[in-house]
XYZ file of C-alpha atoms in Angstrom:
764
model
C -20.490 -19.555 -24.984
C -18.661 -16.701 -26.704
C -16.966 -14.111 -24.536
C -15.866 -11.814 -27.377
C -17.916 -8.880 -26.077
C -16.329 -9.137 -22.659
C -12.831 -9.352 -24.105
C -13.473 -6.376 -26.380
C -14.655 -4.244 -23.467
C -11.658 -5.316 -21.381
C -9.243 -4.469 -24.202
C -10.810 -1.023 -24.698
C -10.645 -0.333 -20.964
C -6.987 -1.346 -20.634
C -5.690 0.357 -23.794
C -7.688 3.550 -23.278
C -6.902 3.838 -19.583
C -3.172 3.366 -19.999
C -3.140 5.863 -22.861
C -4.596 8.454 -20.473
C -2.393 7.432 -17.557
C 0.745 7.563 -19.686
C -0.104 10.772 -21.549
C -1.094 12.755 -18.485
C 1.830 11.289 -16.539
C 4.274 12.483 -19.191
C 2.791 15.968 -18.995
C 2.908 15.866 -15.202
C 6.603 14.970 -15.177
C 7.462 17.603 -17.811
C 5.703 20.293 -15.727
C 7.232 19.257 -12.400
C 8.557 21.989 -10.111
C 12.036 23.071 -11.266
C 15.062 22.401 -9.090
C 16.812 25.789 -9.185
C 19.962 27.400 -7.912
C 18.929 29.749 -5.101
C 20.370 33.267 -4.855
C 19.706 36.182 -2.553
C 18.661 39.594 -3.865
C 22.225 40.871 -3.404
C 23.542 38.204 -5.803
C 24.968 35.701 -3.321
C 24.544 31.982 -4.073
C 22.730 30.373 -1.169
C 22.781 26.793 -2.527
C 22.588 24.994 -5.869
C 19.911 22.841 -7.424
C 22.359 19.962 -7.376
C 22.576 20.249 -3.594
C 18.761 20.019 -3.424
C 18.919 16.706 -5.290
C 21.734 15.637 -2.963
C 19.471 16.530 -0.048
C 16.699 14.373 -1.455
C 19.208 11.523 -1.459
C 20.109 12.227 2.165
C 16.436 12.175 3.095
C 15.909 8.877 1.271
C 19.005 7.297 2.825
C 17.907 7.942 6.414
C 14.467 6.448 5.792
C 12.752 9.007 3.560
C 9.031 8.394 3.644
C 9.420 6.190 6.720
C 10.388 9.169 8.887
C 7.784 11.897 8.551
C 6.270 12.861 5.213
C 7.034 15.098 2.256
C 4.037 16.447 0.322
C 1.907 14.234 2.582
C 3.396 10.838 1.666
C 5.124 8.726 4.300
C 4.984 8.030 8.027
C 2.851 9.797 10.626
C 4.830 10.317 13.842
C 7.315 12.983 12.710
C 5.967 16.104 10.948
C 5.344 16.622 7.298
C 8.627 18.364 6.583
C 7.160 20.492 3.770
C 4.315 21.811 5.925
C 6.536 22.148 8.990
C 9.208 24.160 7.151
C 6.589 26.361 5.490
C 4.903 27.247 8.775
C 8.139 27.817 10.659
C 9.582 29.988 7.886
C 6.364 32.025 7.753
C 6.472 32.531 11.522
C 10.116 33.634 11.429
C 9.436 36.198 8.700
C 6.388 37.630 10.468
C 8.297 37.957 13.737
C 11.278 39.630 12.018
C 9.034 42.163 10.315
C 7.073 42.795 13.522
C 10.287 43.459 15.440
C 11.242 46.082 12.859
C 7.933 47.746 13.677
C 8.995 47.883 17.317
C 6.908 44.947 18.573
C 8.244 41.966 20.501
C 6.833 39.583 17.893
C 3.994 39.193 15.404
C 1.498 38.177 18.078
C 2.080 41.501 19.886
C 0.731 43.537 16.942
C -2.874 44.633 16.650
C -5.128 43.029 14.046
C -4.675 45.790 11.445
C -0.889 45.605 11.663
C -1.012 41.820 11.485
C -3.162 41.980 8.362
C -0.622 44.214 6.616
C 2.304 41.921 7.432
C 0.372 38.800 6.506
C -0.474 40.314 3.109
C 3.240 41.022 2.677
C 4.014 37.415 3.619
C 1.583 36.092 1.011
C 3.273 38.197 -1.707
C 6.732 37.173 -0.524
C 6.018 33.446 -0.427
C 3.690 33.000 -3.396
C 5.476 35.182 -5.953
C 7.418 32.972 -8.344
C 10.878 34.445 -9.001
C 12.134 31.480 -11.008
C 14.068 32.374 -14.172
C 14.075 29.422 -16.556
C 16.876 30.909 -18.678
C 19.352 30.848 -15.776
C 17.611 28.190 -13.625
C 17.656 30.638 -10.722
C 15.320 31.581 -7.924
C 15.974 34.828 -6.083
C 14.823 35.262 -2.488
C 15.027 38.168 -0.078
C 17.657 38.503 2.618
C 14.931 37.891 5.196
C 14.070 34.537 3.636
C 17.768 33.700 3.446
C 18.100 34.436 7.182
C 15.064 32.269 7.892
C 16.632 29.488 5.823
C 19.840 29.588 7.861
C 17.903 29.554 11.130
C 15.816 26.577 10.078
C 18.822 24.712 8.668
C 20.396 24.902 12.131
C 17.136 23.811 13.753
C 16.699 20.703 11.582
C 20.383 19.840 11.940
C 19.793 19.717 15.688
C 16.681 17.555 15.304
C 18.493 14.873 13.318
C 21.814 15.079 15.166
C 20.463 15.166 18.720
C 17.247 13.238 18.073
C 13.754 14.186 19.138
C 11.538 11.893 21.147
C 8.264 13.372 19.887
C 9.265 12.589 16.311
C 10.692 9.111 17.082
C 14.026 10.307 15.669
C 16.980 8.749 17.532
C 20.115 10.572 18.538
C 22.734 10.477 15.801
C 20.285 9.850 12.945
C 22.317 12.308 10.832
C 25.518 13.898 12.132
C 27.467 14.904 9.014
C 27.177 18.719 8.764
C 27.433 18.817 4.960
C 24.637 16.263 4.614
C 22.559 18.138 7.201
C 22.773 21.254 5.028
C 21.803 19.281 1.927
C 18.793 17.879 3.786
C 17.757 21.424 4.734
C 18.061 22.458 1.078
C 15.682 19.676 0.085
C 13.180 20.576 2.794
C 13.327 24.216 1.674
C 12.650 23.185 -1.933
C 9.609 21.052 -1.042
C 8.235 24.009 0.936
C 9.029 26.436 -1.893
C 7.165 24.261 -4.413
C 4.223 24.056 -1.997
C 3.943 27.835 -1.558
C 5.104 29.319 -4.903
C 2.583 29.759 -7.685
C 3.015 27.755 -10.875
C 3.802 30.050 -13.859
C 0.600 31.337 -15.433
C -1.487 30.139 -12.502
C -2.761 31.347 -9.151
C -2.147 28.023 -7.409
C 1.099 26.486 -6.233
C 3.021 23.598 -7.760
C 1.301 21.303 -5.237
C -2.202 22.686 -5.898
C -2.058 24.806 -2.714
C -1.268 21.850 -0.461
C -0.596 21.911 2.500
C -3.361 23.893 4.102
C -1.532 26.932 5.518
C -3.684 30.043 6.158
C -0.618 32.246 6.742
C 0.364 32.068 3.051
C -3.185 31.757 1.660
C -2.808 28.062 0.878
C -6.458 27.102 0.658
C -8.286 24.398 -1.254
C -8.560 25.281 -4.935
C -11.900 25.736 -6.721
C -10.989 22.705 -8.833
C -10.637 20.532 -5.732
C -14.131 21.528 -4.640
C -15.736 21.247 -8.083
C -14.250 17.870 -9.006
C -15.107 16.478 -5.595
C -18.753 17.341 -6.235
C -18.531 15.780 -9.693
C -17.015 12.630 -8.161
C -19.933 12.343 -5.716
C -22.416 12.614 -8.579
C -20.382 10.163 -10.661
C -20.346 7.684 -7.806
C -24.122 7.835 -7.421
C -24.613 7.588 -11.178
C -22.248 4.646 -11.437
C -23.960 2.810 -8.602
C -27.336 3.416 -10.184
C -26.123 2.173 -13.577
C -24.575 -0.961 -12.077
C -27.672 -1.811 -10.049
C -29.856 -1.188 -13.137
C -27.637 -3.482 -15.221
C -27.644 -6.180 -12.565
C -31.425 -6.060 -12.198
C -31.840 -6.374 -15.979
C -29.822 -9.580 -16.202
C -31.621 -12.872 -16.438
C -30.924 -14.759 -13.262
C -29.505 -18.205 -13.732
C -28.351 -20.886 -11.362
C -24.621 -20.478 -10.944
C -24.278 -23.692 -8.944
C -24.713 -27.102 -10.446
C -25.439 -30.108 -8.211
C -22.683 -30.363 -5.657
C -20.592 -33.520 -5.993
C -21.203 -36.080 -3.268
C -17.474 -36.395 -2.653
C -14.628 -33.910 -2.414
C -13.257 -33.730 -5.986
C -9.714 -33.477 -4.644
C -9.918 -36.700 -2.628
C -7.809 -39.358 -4.291
C -5.846 -36.832 -6.334
C -2.140 -36.885 -5.619
C -0.374 -33.519 -5.569
C 2.403 -33.241 -8.123
C 6.007 -32.821 -6.921
C 5.949 -29.085 -7.691
C 2.646 -28.666 -5.850
C 4.055 -30.368 -2.764
C 7.088 -28.098 -3.046
C 4.825 -25.059 -2.542
C 4.044 -26.072 1.050
C 7.197 -24.393 2.338
C 6.064 -21.143 0.711
C 2.945 -21.156 2.857
C 4.987 -21.808 6.000
C 7.164 -18.807 5.114
C 3.984 -16.757 4.663
C 3.033 -17.407 8.287
C 6.562 -16.678 9.559
C 6.854 -13.380 7.664
C 3.373 -12.392 8.801
C 4.318 -12.996 12.444
C 7.445 -10.826 12.121
C 5.433 -8.144 10.342
C 2.943 -8.037 13.206
C 5.784 -7.673 15.716
C 7.232 -4.772 13.719
C 3.764 -3.199 13.611
C 3.423 -3.391 17.391
C 6.818 -1.722 17.876
C 6.087 0.918 15.235
C 2.758 1.829 16.822
C 4.377 2.024 20.269
C 6.918 4.570 19.025
C 3.981 6.959 18.684
C 3.656 7.130 22.479
C 7.234 6.404 23.558
C 9.319 7.861 20.778
C 12.741 6.561 21.749
C 12.063 3.281 23.515
C 9.857 0.274 24.130
C 8.472 0.260 27.681
C 11.655 1.914 28.940
C 14.135 -0.113 26.905
C 16.132 2.171 24.518
C 15.146 0.188 21.438
C 15.806 3.085 19.068
C 19.551 2.484 19.439
C 19.126 -0.805 17.602
C 15.779 -0.637 15.797
C 14.720 2.984 15.272
C 11.247 3.830 14.068
C 12.353 4.325 10.452
C 13.578 0.721 10.322
C 10.639 -0.934 12.095
C 8.144 0.864 9.869
C 10.156 0.018 6.751
C 10.180 -3.649 7.727
C 6.493 -3.561 8.704
C 5.463 -2.395 5.229
C 7.979 -4.467 3.282
C 7.065 -7.671 5.108
C 3.385 -7.024 4.386
C 4.146 -6.895 0.669
C 6.424 -9.943 0.907
C 4.087 -12.318 2.734
C 0.934 -11.344 0.867
C 2.680 -11.584 -2.502
C 4.276 -14.900 -1.492
C 0.878 -16.407 -0.684
C -0.504 -15.337 -4.053
C 2.541 -16.492 -6.025
C 2.560 -19.863 -4.250
C -1.133 -20.256 -5.011
C -0.369 -19.629 -8.676
C 2.350 -22.286 -8.618
C -0.140 -24.735 -7.128
C -3.012 -23.844 -9.452
C -0.972 -24.045 -12.688
C -0.571 -27.848 -12.746
C -4.021 -28.255 -11.197
C -5.867 -26.559 -14.055
C -3.781 -28.086 -16.845
C -3.279 -31.550 -15.427
C 0.330 -31.273 -16.576
C 3.557 -31.227 -14.584
C 6.268 -29.649 -16.774
C 9.776 -31.025 -16.696
C 11.963 -29.381 -14.061
C 8.900 -27.612 -12.569
C 9.743 -28.776 -9.055
C 13.337 -27.591 -9.486
C 12.090 -24.205 -10.653
C 9.764 -23.905 -7.652
C 12.644 -24.696 -5.284
C 15.051 -22.280 -7.016
C 12.428 -19.545 -6.827
C 11.998 -20.256 -3.121
C 15.737 -19.820 -2.497
C 15.648 -16.560 -4.464
C 12.696 -15.371 -2.372
C 14.521 -16.069 0.891
C 17.618 -14.278 -0.447
C 15.661 -11.176 -1.480
C 13.702 -10.980 1.774
C 16.678 -11.527 4.052
C 19.097 -9.430 2.021
C 16.757 -6.485 1.574
C 15.780 -6.345 5.257
C 19.434 -6.437 6.326
C 20.332 -3.837 3.721
C 17.566 -1.518 4.899
C 18.899 -1.693 8.461
C 22.457 -0.952 7.325
C 21.372 1.835 4.979
C 19.158 3.708 7.430
C 21.913 3.387 10.057
C 24.189 5.162 7.542
C 26.575 2.204 7.243
C 26.519 1.742 3.473
C 27.926 5.087 2.378
C 27.018 5.927 -1.222
C 25.721 2.381 -1.802
C 22.545 3.054 0.205
C 20.352 3.273 -2.916
C 21.547 -0.054 -4.292
C 21.767 -2.199 -1.187
C 19.982 -0.214 1.559
C 16.652 1.582 1.535
C 15.441 3.703 -1.362
C 13.329 5.633 1.126
C 10.047 5.355 -0.779
C 7.075 3.824 1.005
C 6.247 0.238 -0.090
C 9.231 0.112 -2.488
C 11.914 0.721 0.121
C 14.157 -2.213 -0.789
C 17.457 -1.281 -2.466
C 17.692 -1.342 -6.243
C 19.890 -4.485 -6.272
C 17.252 -6.419 -4.306
C 14.529 -4.854 -6.426
C 16.173 -6.186 -9.595
C 16.584 -9.640 -8.030
C 12.902 -9.634 -7.087
C 11.959 -8.690 -10.639
C 14.084 -11.566 -11.971
C 12.324 -13.873 -9.496
C 8.920 -12.706 -10.757
C 10.002 -13.392 -14.335
C 11.081 -16.900 -13.286
C 7.681 -17.341 -11.639
C 5.998 -16.255 -14.878
C 8.055 -18.804 -16.854
C 6.915 -21.534 -14.453
C 3.308 -20.386 -14.782
C 3.413 -20.359 -18.597
C 5.049 -23.802 -18.691
C 2.342 -25.296 -16.488
C -0.563 -23.557 -18.258
C 0.589 -24.120 -21.855
C -1.113 -27.521 -22.380
C -4.419 -26.190 -21.051
C -4.241 -23.102 -23.267
C -3.658 -25.274 -26.324
C -6.867 -27.188 -25.669
C -10.139 -25.734 -26.946
C -11.943 -26.185 -23.672
C -14.727 -24.251 -21.980
C -12.334 -22.687 -19.491
C -9.976 -21.272 -22.125
C -11.110 -17.667 -21.592
C -10.614 -17.969 -17.854
C -7.179 -19.464 -18.473
C -6.314 -16.616 -20.849
C -7.240 -14.034 -18.216
C -5.206 -16.025 -15.695
C -2.189 -15.824 -18.016
C -2.762 -12.116 -18.712
C -2.844 -11.288 -14.995
C 0.270 -13.441 -14.469
C 2.142 -11.466 -17.141
C 1.027 -8.199 -15.525
C 2.594 -9.076 -12.164
C 6.287 -8.854 -13.207
C 5.451 -6.232 -15.841
C 3.983 -3.699 -13.430
C 6.523 -4.378 -10.726
C 9.102 -3.269 -13.316
C 7.589 0.230 -13.076
C 9.622 0.596 -9.876
C 12.771 0.480 -12.008
C 11.744 3.511 -14.085
C 13.343 6.082 -11.774
C 16.916 6.374 -10.544
C 18.880 7.550 -7.541
C 18.807 11.202 -8.623
C 15.420 11.278 -10.319
C 13.061 14.169 -9.650
C 10.707 13.521 -6.746
C 7.681 13.882 -9.050
C 9.084 11.241 -11.412
C 9.748 8.827 -8.550
C 6.287 9.377 -7.073
C 4.559 8.793 -10.405
C 6.253 5.437 -11.017
C 6.077 4.430 -7.361
C 2.304 4.572 -7.479
C 2.331 2.381 -10.558
C 3.817 -0.287 -8.306
C 1.667 0.365 -5.242
C -1.648 1.001 -6.969
C -1.441 -0.959 -10.221
C 0.727 -3.878 -9.053
C -0.487 -4.390 -5.495
C -4.035 -3.041 -5.718
C -4.656 -3.691 -9.416
C -3.432 -6.701 -11.311
C -2.594 -8.780 -8.261
C -6.273 -8.463 -7.334
C -7.286 -9.558 -10.840
C -4.927 -12.526 -10.512
C -6.369 -13.477 -7.127
C -9.943 -13.184 -8.429
C -9.172 -15.598 -11.275
C -7.405 -18.010 -8.925
C -10.414 -18.138 -6.591
C -12.692 -18.769 -9.567
C -10.473 -21.674 -10.648
C -10.428 -23.181 -7.176
C -14.214 -23.006 -6.891
C -14.744 -24.471 -10.357
C -12.345 -27.325 -9.581
C -14.447 -28.042 -6.487
C -17.474 -27.931 -8.825
C -19.061 -25.224 -6.718
C -19.215 -22.824 -9.683
C -19.919 -23.385 -13.349
C -17.130 -22.438 -15.744
C -19.474 -20.297 -17.853
C -20.793 -18.240 -14.956
C -17.341 -17.885 -13.366
C -15.754 -16.738 -16.642
C -18.435 -14.184 -17.387
C -18.347 -12.823 -13.829
C -14.557 -12.546 -13.711
C -14.306 -10.826 -17.104
C -17.054 -8.366 -16.220
C -15.705 -7.574 -12.752
C -12.167 -7.154 -14.131
C -13.353 -4.685 -16.762
C -15.399 -2.607 -14.362
C -12.665 -2.625 -11.720
C -9.879 -1.574 -14.117
C -12.143 1.059 -15.716
C -11.810 3.091 -12.545
C -8.658 1.612 -11.090
C -6.057 2.411 -13.757
C -6.742 6.132 -14.177
C -7.755 6.226 -10.502
C -4.024 5.972 -9.763
C -4.021 9.760 -10.042
C -5.869 10.169 -6.742
C -2.542 9.454 -5.034
C -0.904 12.333 -6.930
C -3.244 15.296 -6.384
C -0.627 17.294 -4.496
C 2.647 15.732 -5.659
C 3.777 18.529 -7.947
C 1.039 17.740 -10.467
C -1.177 19.958 -12.620
C -4.927 20.489 -12.247
C -5.889 17.758 -14.746
C -4.606 15.143 -12.309
C -7.167 16.331 -9.764
C -10.070 16.086 -12.199
C -9.158 12.637 -13.542
C -8.199 11.263 -10.141
C -11.421 12.479 -8.543
C -13.736 11.000 -11.178
C -12.067 7.654 -11.723
C -11.219 6.966 -8.090
C -14.946 7.398 -7.364
C -15.673 4.822 -10.076
C -13.361 2.405 -8.246
C -15.964 2.265 -5.490
C -18.845 1.418 -7.854
C -18.145 -2.349 -8.138
C -18.218 -2.588 -4.349
C -21.978 -1.906 -4.517
C -22.578 -5.588 -5.164
C -19.994 -6.798 -2.669
C -22.729 -7.994 -0.327
C -23.942 -10.326 -3.045
C -20.425 -11.712 -3.434
C -20.152 -12.253 0.324
C -23.505 -14.023 0.428
C -22.542 -16.296 -2.457
C -19.303 -17.228 -0.679
C -21.243 -17.985 2.494
C -23.542 -20.278 0.520
C -20.526 -22.092 -0.863
C -19.168 -22.626 2.646
C -22.314 -24.324 3.940
C -22.317 -28.126 3.787
C -25.438 -29.975 2.684
C -26.690 -33.490 3.336
C -25.495 -34.507 -0.124
C -22.120 -32.724 0.224
C -20.969 -32.877 3.865
C -17.358 -32.575 2.713
C -17.929 -28.828 2.194
C -17.420 -28.439 5.951
C -13.716 -29.023 5.312
C -13.556 -25.784 3.295
C -15.653 -23.631 5.596
C -12.941 -21.466 7.129
C -10.827 -20.906 4.006
C -14.031 -19.685 2.341
C -14.890 -17.572 5.403
C -11.609 -15.729 4.856
C -12.880 -14.921 1.360
C -16.094 -13.636 2.955
C -13.950 -11.389 5.182
C -12.239 -10.117 2.017
C -15.640 -9.035 0.677
C -16.538 -7.316 3.965
C -13.273 -5.404 4.241
C -13.391 -4.570 0.553
C -16.636 -2.755 1.222
C -15.464 -1.128 4.479
C -11.731 -0.622 3.945
C -11.466 -0.023 0.212
C -14.970 1.401 -0.231
C -16.045 3.332 2.853
C -12.658 4.397 4.249
C -11.120 4.641 0.781
C -13.725 7.057 -0.493
C -13.531 8.973 2.782
C -10.096 10.240 1.746
C -10.230 9.975 -2.072
C -12.134 13.130 -3.136
C -9.715 16.052 -3.617
C -11.446 18.290 -1.068
C -11.250 15.545 1.547
C -7.660 14.558 0.837
C -6.603 18.212 0.808
C -7.218 18.330 4.558
C -6.554 14.642 5.337
C -3.411 13.793 3.365
C -0.637 12.679 5.666
C -2.998 12.159 8.614
C -4.047 8.976 10.391
C -7.164 8.507 8.265
C -4.792 7.209 5.597
C -3.563 4.249 7.715
C -7.209 3.580 8.616
C -7.746 2.918 4.926
C -4.344 1.227 4.672
C -4.928 -1.302 7.463
C -8.496 -2.165 6.529
C -7.705 -2.429 2.806
C -4.166 -3.843 2.797
C -4.667 -6.437 5.509
C -8.464 -6.579 5.499
C -8.621 -7.256 1.756
C -5.233 -8.454 0.517
C -4.030 -9.965 3.782
C -7.258 -11.878 4.359
C -7.143 -12.971 0.737
C -3.566 -14.205 1.165
C -4.523 -16.157 4.280
C -7.610 -17.577 2.576
C -5.565 -18.734 -0.419
C -2.936 -20.225 1.895
C -5.521 -22.219 3.840
C -7.316 -23.270 0.669
C -4.136 -24.636 -0.920
C -3.097 -26.387 2.300
C -6.576 -27.888 2.398
C -6.503 -29.323 -1.137
C -2.901 -30.496 -0.781
C -4.172 -32.944 1.848
C -7.846 -33.448 0.966
C -10.333 -35.556 2.846
C -8.744 -35.371 6.281
C -10.970 -33.171 8.463
C -9.347 -30.281 10.290
C -9.860 -29.357 13.926
C -11.749 -26.191 13.143
C -12.084 -24.724 16.620
C -8.670 -23.043 16.459
C -9.379 -21.701 12.972
C -12.737 -20.332 14.089
C -11.227 -18.515 17.065
C -8.363 -17.218 14.923
C -10.715 -15.905 12.247
C -12.871 -13.956 14.664
C -9.904 -12.646 16.667
C -8.280 -11.294 13.504
C -11.416 -9.529 12.348
C -12.522 -8.256 15.750
C -8.972 -7.141 16.543
C -8.818 -5.168 13.300
C -12.161 -3.531 14.094
C -10.919 -2.546 17.572
C -7.668 -1.102 16.173
C -9.607 1.129 13.816
C -12.638 2.128 15.888
C -10.911 2.634 19.240
C -7.732 4.332 18.061
C -6.820 5.080 14.453
C -10.184 6.444 13.313
C -10.724 8.891 16.216
C -7.080 10.026 15.996
C -7.510 10.632 12.277
C -10.807 12.487 12.672
C -9.378 14.779 15.348
C -6.352 15.428 13.149
C -8.633 16.284 10.232
C -10.487 18.762 12.423
C -7.189 20.338 13.492
C -6.021 20.500 9.873
C -9.197 22.226 8.718
C -9.185 24.697 11.604
C -5.481 25.499 11.963
C -3.538 23.967 9.090
C -1.716 20.789 8.155
C 1.349 21.695 10.197
C -0.684 21.788 13.424
C -2.415 18.448 12.804
C 1.041 16.859 12.508
C 2.751 18.874 15.250
C 4.131 17.468 18.490
C 2.004 19.996 20.397
C -1.162 18.379 19.062
C -0.156 14.729 18.770
C 1.484 14.616 22.190
C -1.539 16.095 23.975
C -3.062 13.880 26.707
C -6.218 13.128 24.707
C -4.275 12.041 21.639
C -1.897 9.931 23.711
C -4.832 8.176 25.355
C -6.331 7.385 21.940
C -3.002 5.968 20.802
C -2.869 3.707 23.848
C -6.312 2.455 22.847
C -4.561 0.516 20.059
C -3.501 -2.035 22.689
C -6.807 -3.984 23.061
C -7.156 -4.429 19.325
C -3.489 -5.330 18.918
C -3.748 -8.016 21.615
C -6.857 -9.615 20.120
C -5.378 -9.461 16.630
C -2.035 -10.940 17.771
C -3.915 -13.772 19.491
C -5.676 -14.572 16.235
C -2.362 -14.585 14.368
C -0.739 -16.846 16.975
C -3.613 -19.310 16.762
C -3.426 -19.405 12.984
C 0.323 -20.001 13.153
C -0.241 -22.822 15.657
C -2.832 -24.356 13.356
C -0.560 -24.258 10.278
C 2.240 -25.799 12.337
C -0.226 -28.494 13.311
C -0.713 -29.416 9.676
C 2.954 -30.389 9.726
C 2.972 -32.194 13.072
C -0.531 -33.643 12.758
C -2.182 -31.992 15.761
C -4.493 -29.891 13.553
C -6.163 -32.923 11.978
C -9.281 -34.554 13.347
C -9.821 -38.306 13.308
C -13.578 -37.956 13.389
C -15.482 -38.996 10.258
C -12.510 -38.985 7.907
C -13.541 -38.556 4.288
C -10.240 -39.580 2.718
C -9.497 -42.901 1.112
C -6.326 -44.815 1.888
C -4.519 -43.365 -1.106
C -5.178 -39.756 -0.088
C -4.200 -40.429 3.507
C -0.969 -41.971 2.348
C -0.336 -39.030 0.055
C -0.972 -36.628 2.953
C 1.435 -38.557 5.147
C 4.079 -38.500 2.416
C 3.551 -34.738 1.957
C 4.286 -34.085 5.616
C 7.295 -36.396 5.587
C 8.657 -34.675 2.487
C 8.177 -31.252 4.067
C 9.984 -32.327 7.238
C 12.860 -33.653 5.136
C 13.150 -30.282 3.391
């Protein structure tokens, strides 16, 4: 069967989408908010643009997006510093002007007087005084006084600590660096409230919502949200129409009577991947522990059940580790699966492949351990000016220092070399699975390529530049091409089990990849609506992020097909051995629909994200999509590879069954009992009062909100139980207690190979 049409469509989608993403991104960076020198109206220099960039570095070095947010991106316990500064500065100015009118404060004035002063505030804050010829911004003496007052306030927050924000005492004590941090906060607020030249909206498209300065949702945000709704419905209709028009064919041939992997001996490099999967479980366990501590900081900001944990592991560190470990263990499971699948699909073990797998493992351990230690030292301000290279960069999901980032990139390149070496013989054959192999290779190349996007900004790069390239890594690397890679891997595993036909699998994977990337690549812009971008980002992000949801329309069909594959028959009872690995793939389909689809689209339209950015509806999507989809996929791939590495020997499936349901039920409880209601109440507060209030200590520390945060505990306990059981089961594959002696399907050769695999693993 020829797949030329599918490849042509895929090529058009990729080339066209990246042309748009790159062209608009270049324009976005060129039109980023300027970083000016700031003068008062009497000609005094208040601070320089260079000190603003220095302040951005200070913010990054102490945790950056892991301690509050800027322009809505980051952590959720401390305030959004842009919105917080903007509201506090507005309040200071209104009170100063009211006092000149003889009132005690702004609240003491009557409504007519308040309206006059508020109109003055809007003119004061929104008027752009930037002079490009001199790179200067001129502000009034009143704004300068407000700046000094707020600089002292924030210096106290970071020097003395604040429990409500989970900021420990001594987080930042150097007075010069405190002033630089204040300069950066002022600049992010200025960009959020000052109108872009030639426009009536601010550099951040009027985000955050702040009624005092007339920051309201733009007409474009409303219009393009409506268009995205219509586009979503149209896309769903078109996909369903296309699917209904296709001639239905049997995608399953007769199941083999015997497990195809029984009797096959794993190659040395395949056996060497076992330790990767053990590391996956270990990193996952540590990540869960960091998540528990991070969540607890929301209710007890400077301790853990009375113990002053923030002295040793402050919130900024635990959250950094929580996110970094998630990336590490999920990526490790996928990379290890690739190393296993390469020789499996080609039937070829390249020379020195086992050595390469072991070297890559050592590099992985070095990067994980070194980066985590560096992040602790950097956030604790113990690395001096080396924080960017060896500490934490301060950007969510790409926190690890540049040195560790480069090492990880080199490791990914080494992984790609190992993949190409193992796949080369299969690619040279003119076989039926050549197209699937080609897509496998393409997705493998994309993994190191798109991670390299994180190297495109430097220590002193503009925030807009860093945000643009950061989302290339988070959206295109993690959510994009890794998903394509995983989809191809699953197809290969199922075809090797003879549960799917090569022709049907190839056509399905090529089609689903094209339709997913058609929305996913340009859909990257939905993360950048309010990050110093122009209006075109809103229109493109709204439309194409809605199209990302379209493929999820048929996700129920995918889940049902996976369930059918997991059910043993009288002629193929061996399928029972693969039931729970496949059930994890079913969970991926479910959470793809709920986490990526339902909760993703809840916050994706511009009008929704305008009020919800930086609120707890984002981690609702994050938990259900990152763990629900990619985490479950990583666990499913891990179990699948461990299964085929020792085929034929039945597992004790009771522990796996309990673990599976605990993980899924625990995740449901986390979301429904705590994160979702917290996020919805925050959204209400943001719409009614403004972004600053939804993130304020006054709101988040209220009794009702605290109770909802405590409601995380039941879900966390159930989820942790599921993780512990899965860890116990994987350990049992090493010790033998997870195997059942009932009705063994393996022959003597496979049993001996399984025994040798365990002995080899113990020796290593």
